Short mmCIF file of C-alpha atoms in Angstrom, two decimals:
data_model
loop_
_atom_site.label_atom_id
_atom_site.label_comp_id
_atom_site.label_asym_id
_atom_site.label_seq_id
_atom_site.Cartn_x
_atom_site.Cartn_y
_atom_site.Cartn_z
CA MET A 243 148.15 -85.86 -82.33
CA SER A 244 149.81 -82.45 -81.37
CA LEU A 245 148.84 -79.27 -79.42
CA PHE A 246 147.48 -77.90 -82.78
CA SER A 247 145.41 -80.80 -83.96
CA GLY A 248 144.09 -80.99 -80.29
CA LEU A 249 143.02 -77.22 -80.21
CA GLY A 250 141.44 -77.70 -83.81
CA ASP A 251 139.61 -80.84 -82.59
CA LEU A 252 138.33 -78.70 -79.71
CA ALA A 253 137.28 -75.99 -82.14
CA HIS A 254 135.41 -78.52 -84.05
CA LEU A 255 133.59 -79.81 -80.92
CA ALA A 256 132.94 -76.26 -80.05
CA ALA A 257 131.37 -75.53 -83.60
CA ILE A 258 128.94 -78.60 -83.21
CA PHE A 259 128.04 -77.31 -79.84
CA LEU A 260 127.40 -73.82 -80.97
CA LEU A 261 125.22 -75.02 -83.71
CA LEU A 262 123.17 -77.61 -81.55
CA GLN A 263 122.85 -74.86 -78.98
CA LYS A 264 121.36 -72.60 -81.63
CA MET A 265 118.87 -74.99 -82.95
CA ARG A 266 117.81 -76.11 -79.51
CA LYS A 267 117.14 -72.66 -78.21
CA SER A 268 115.65 -71.05 -81.02
CA ARG A 269 113.90 -74.15 -82.12
CA SER A 270 114.67 -73.40 -85.76
CA CYS A 271 117.26 -74.40 -88.32
CA SER A 272 116.71 -71.14 -90.37
CA GLY A 273 119.84 -70.43 -92.21
CA ILE A 274 121.34 -73.74 -91.81
CA SER A 275 122.06 -75.73 -94.95
CA LEU A 276 120.79 -79.33 -94.75
CA LYS A 277 123.04 -80.32 -97.78
CA SER A 278 126.09 -79.25 -96.01
CA HIS A 279 125.33 -81.21 -93.11
CA LEU A 280 124.45 -84.31 -95.33
CA LEU A 281 127.72 -83.97 -96.77
CA PHE A 282 129.75 -83.72 -93.46
CA LEU A 283 127.74 -86.84 -92.40
CA LEU A 284 129.10 -88.71 -95.47
CA VAL A 285 132.51 -87.26 -94.61
CA TYR A 286 132.42 -88.85 -91.13
CA ILE A 287 131.02 -92.04 -92.23
CA THR A 288 133.36 -92.67 -95.19
CA ARG A 289 136.38 -91.72 -93.16
CA TYR A 290 135.73 -93.51 -89.99
CA LEU A 291 134.56 -96.75 -91.51
CA ASN A 292 137.46 -98.47 -89.68
CA LEU A 293 136.29 -97.27 -86.30
CA PHE A 294 135.62 -100.53 -84.91
CA TRP A 295 138.61 -102.67 -86.01
CA SER A 296 141.36 -100.21 -85.80
CA PHE A 297 141.77 -98.89 -82.46
CA LYS A 298 144.18 -96.10 -81.80
CA SER A 299 143.33 -94.52 -78.44
CA LEU A 300 140.36 -93.73 -76.43
CA TYR A 301 140.45 -90.04 -77.76
CA PHE A 302 140.27 -90.70 -81.28
CA PHE A 303 137.69 -93.42 -80.87
CA SER A 304 135.41 -91.14 -78.86
CA MET A 305 135.93 -88.21 -81.06
CA ARG A 306 134.87 -90.25 -84.00
CA ILE A 307 131.91 -91.47 -82.38
CA ILE A 308 130.99 -88.10 -81.31
CA PHE A 309 131.30 -86.53 -84.82
CA ILE A 310 129.30 -89.33 -86.39
CA CYS A 311 126.52 -89.14 -83.83
CA SER A 312 126.40 -85.18 -83.64
CA GLU A 313 126.14 -84.90 -87.38
CA SER A 314 123.46 -87.72 -87.83
CA TYR A 315 121.61 -85.98 -84.98
CA ILE A 316 121.84 -82.42 -86.76
CA CYS A 317 120.57 -84.14 -89.89
CA TYR A 318 117.66 -85.89 -88.00
CA LEU A 319 116.55 -82.43 -86.21
CA ILE A 320 116.63 -80.61 -89.61
CA LEU A 321 114.66 -83.47 -91.38
CA GLN A 322 112.32 -84.18 -88.43
CA ASN A 323 111.76 -81.76 -85.58
CA LEU A 324 112.70 -78.53 -87.28
CA ARG A 325 111.60 -79.28 -90.64
CA PRO A 326 109.10 -76.50 -90.98
CA THR A 327 111.87 -73.89 -90.22
CA TYR A 328 114.30 -75.30 -92.88
CA ASP A 329 114.72 -72.74 -95.53
CA LYS A 330 114.65 -75.25 -98.63
CA ARG A 331 114.25 -72.57 -101.20
CA LEU A 332 117.75 -70.83 -100.13
CA ASP A 333 119.51 -74.21 -100.01
CA THR A 334 119.98 -74.80 -103.69
CA PHE A 335 123.74 -75.42 -104.04
CA ARG A 336 124.35 -78.31 -106.60
CA SER A 337 126.21 -80.53 -104.28
CA GLY A 338 126.02 -83.48 -106.71
CA TYR A 339 129.13 -81.81 -108.58
CA LEU A 340 131.00 -81.77 -105.27
CA LEU A 341 130.38 -85.35 -104.87
CA GLY A 342 131.37 -86.26 -108.29
CA GLY A 343 134.54 -84.34 -108.25
CA CYS A 344 135.72 -85.64 -105.07
CA ALA A 345 134.84 -89.19 -106.20
CA ILE A 346 136.97 -88.69 -109.38
CA LEU A 347 139.84 -87.12 -107.24
CA ALA A 348 139.77 -90.00 -104.84
CA LEU A 349 139.69 -92.73 -107.79
CA ILE A 350 142.61 -91.10 -109.53
CA TYR A 351 144.80 -90.55 -106.58
CA PRO A 352 143.84 -92.41 -103.62
CA ILE A 353 146.25 -92.68 -100.68
CA LYS A 354 146.16 -96.33 -101.33
CA TYR A 355 144.12 -98.48 -103.83
CA SER A 356 141.88 -100.30 -101.49
CA VAL A 357 138.26 -99.50 -100.62
CA PHE A 358 139.41 -98.05 -97.24
CA GLY A 359 141.94 -95.87 -99.05
CA ILE A 360 139.75 -94.54 -101.69
CA LEU A 361 136.84 -93.70 -99.34
CA TRP A 362 139.43 -91.97 -97.16
CA THR A 363 140.71 -89.99 -99.66
CA PHE A 364 137.25 -89.07 -100.75
CA SER A 365 136.30 -87.97 -97.36
CA ILE A 366 139.32 -85.55 -97.09
CA TRP A 367 138.18 -83.91 -100.37
CA LEU A 368 134.77 -83.86 -99.71
CA GLU A 369 135.39 -82.31 -96.14
CA SER A 370 137.27 -79.48 -97.82
CA VAL A 371 134.19 -78.22 -99.73
CA ALA A 372 131.17 -79.69 -97.83
CA ILE A 373 130.79 -76.08 -96.48
CA LEU A 374 130.04 -74.74 -99.74
CA PRO A 375 126.31 -75.22 -99.65
CA GLN A 376 126.42 -73.22 -96.32
CA LEU A 377 128.29 -70.44 -97.58
CA PHE A 378 126.29 -70.30 -100.89
CA MET A 379 122.93 -70.19 -98.84
CA LEU A 380 124.82 -67.31 -96.75
CA GLN A 381 125.35 -65.53 -99.81
CA ARG A 382 121.62 -65.74 -100.95
CA SER A 383 120.20 -64.47 -97.79
CA GLY A 384 123.23 -62.05 -97.18
CA GLU A 385 123.23 -62.34 -93.61
CA ALA A 386 123.41 -64.69 -90.99
CA GLU A 387 122.49 -65.17 -87.09
CA THR A 388 125.54 -64.17 -84.94
CA ILE A 389 125.58 -67.89 -83.60
CA THR A 390 125.65 -69.22 -87.19
CA ALA A 391 128.71 -67.09 -87.81
CA HIS A 392 130.33 -68.32 -84.43
CA TYR A 393 129.90 -71.69 -85.88
CA LEU A 394 131.53 -70.95 -89.01
CA LEU A 395 134.46 -69.13 -87.42
CA ALA A 396 135.10 -72.37 -84.96
CA MET A 397 135.01 -74.53 -88.14
CA CYS A 398 137.57 -72.33 -89.86
CA LEU A 399 139.90 -72.64 -86.73
CA TYR A 400 139.37 -76.30 -86.72
CA ARG A 401 141.24 -77.02 -89.99
CA GLY A 402 143.39 -73.86 -89.83
CA LEU A 403 144.86 -75.22 -86.71
CA TYR A 404 145.93 -78.39 -88.60
CA ILE A 405 148.12 -76.28 -90.81
CA PRO A 406 150.55 -75.71 -88.04
CA HIS A 407 150.03 -79.29 -86.75
CA TRP A 408 151.31 -80.59 -90.17
CA ILE A 409 154.25 -78.18 -90.22
CA TYR A 410 155.06 -79.28 -86.72
CA ARG A 411 155.01 -83.04 -87.84
CA LEU A 412 157.37 -82.23 -90.76
CA ALA A 413 159.52 -80.54 -88.54
CA ILE A 414 159.93 -83.57 -86.21
CA ARG A 415 160.32 -85.80 -89.25
CA GLN A 416 156.87 -87.63 -89.02
CA HIS A 417 154.81 -88.60 -91.87
CA VAL A 418 152.22 -85.94 -93.50
CA MET A 419 149.91 -86.66 -96.05
CA LEU A 420 149.99 -84.41 -99.01
CA VAL A 421 146.30 -84.88 -99.79
CA SER A 422 145.35 -83.98 -96.05
CA VAL A 423 147.53 -80.80 -96.55
CA PHE A 424 146.13 -79.60 -99.87
CA ALA A 425 142.59 -80.17 -98.81
CA GLY A 426 143.17 -78.70 -95.54
CA ILE A 427 144.60 -75.56 -97.15
CA ILE A 428 141.64 -75.28 -99.54
CA GLN A 429 139.05 -75.81 -96.74
CA THR A 430 140.85 -73.24 -94.59
CA VAL A 431 140.89 -70.53 -97.43
CA LEU A 432 137.09 -71.16 -98.25
CA TYR A 433 136.35 -70.37 -94.52
CA ALA A 434 138.85 -67.55 -94.40
CA ASP A 435 137.12 -65.25 -96.76
CA PHE A 436 134.14 -65.61 -94.44
CA ALA A 437 136.15 -64.95 -91.21
CA ILE A 438 137.49 -61.65 -92.72
CA VAL A 439 133.76 -60.45 -92.95
CA TYR A 440 133.09 -61.98 -89.43
CA ARG A 441 135.95 -59.80 -88.09
CA ARG A 442 134.43 -56.67 -89.44
CA THR A 443 131.10 -57.28 -88.21
CA VAL A 444 130.49 -59.78 -85.50
CA LEU A 445 133.58 -58.67 -83.44
CA GLN A 446 132.49 -54.96 -83.71
CA GLY A 447 129.07 -55.95 -82.25
CA LYS A 448 127.07 -55.89 -85.49
CA LYS A 449 124.94 -58.43 -87.13
CA PHE A 450 126.91 -60.71 -89.49
CA ARG A 451 126.15 -59.19 -92.89
CA LEU A 452 128.09 -59.85 -96.16
CA PRO A 453 129.12 -56.67 -98.15
CA ALA A 454 126.61 -55.96 -100.80
CA ASP B 924 153.60 -95.78 -92.81
CA THR B 925 150.64 -94.05 -94.69
CA ILE B 926 147.76 -95.85 -92.85
CA GLN B 927 149.30 -95.47 -89.58
CA SER B 928 149.62 -91.69 -89.98
CA ILE B 929 145.92 -91.40 -90.96
CA LYS B 930 145.32 -92.99 -87.56
CA ASP B 931 146.85 -89.71 -85.95
CA GLU B 932 144.41 -87.37 -87.17
CA LEU B 933 140.53 -86.96 -87.00
#
């Protein structure tokens, strides 16, 4: 862990908090992609499988628990309590291709040929693209509530801050995983496009709206 | 090693 990854993790927590806050206050999940959140849930489950037998520190242990629990809770809310407000007709991204593509990449080049190694690699690739159903949904509706835009920006910061973290690790000659770096860059680029629109709209006090 | 550095990140 470094200052950058610590801040990145905090941005991730902030993103989850913002999303839950929005869902709780508005009693609605309109504009939120269930598909993206199911993918994120799969990301955390496959990555943190070793949660109970590989203890590193209280920090990592509790963050992992928080990510798995909060993501399960978000999916639960969309599927149960807030189901009537879920825009199913807008959430039509074909996530099967993402799952298939990530599975193939993980099988071809896992960090280690073991169940854990393959699942971990799968989770890294899947995380990099898991937001696509959400961005696709945004593209279809053309605008987002400001708070959804805040959520996406916080998620952009999260992986974006890992990039200086990896550079720092390289600088102090610590091991860096190439897969994480590649996937992390893809992930940040996907959000960055969105962040540019965010800067032009939300930061100028306007409603988040994609250019026509 | 590889698996060790996985544990350093979320």
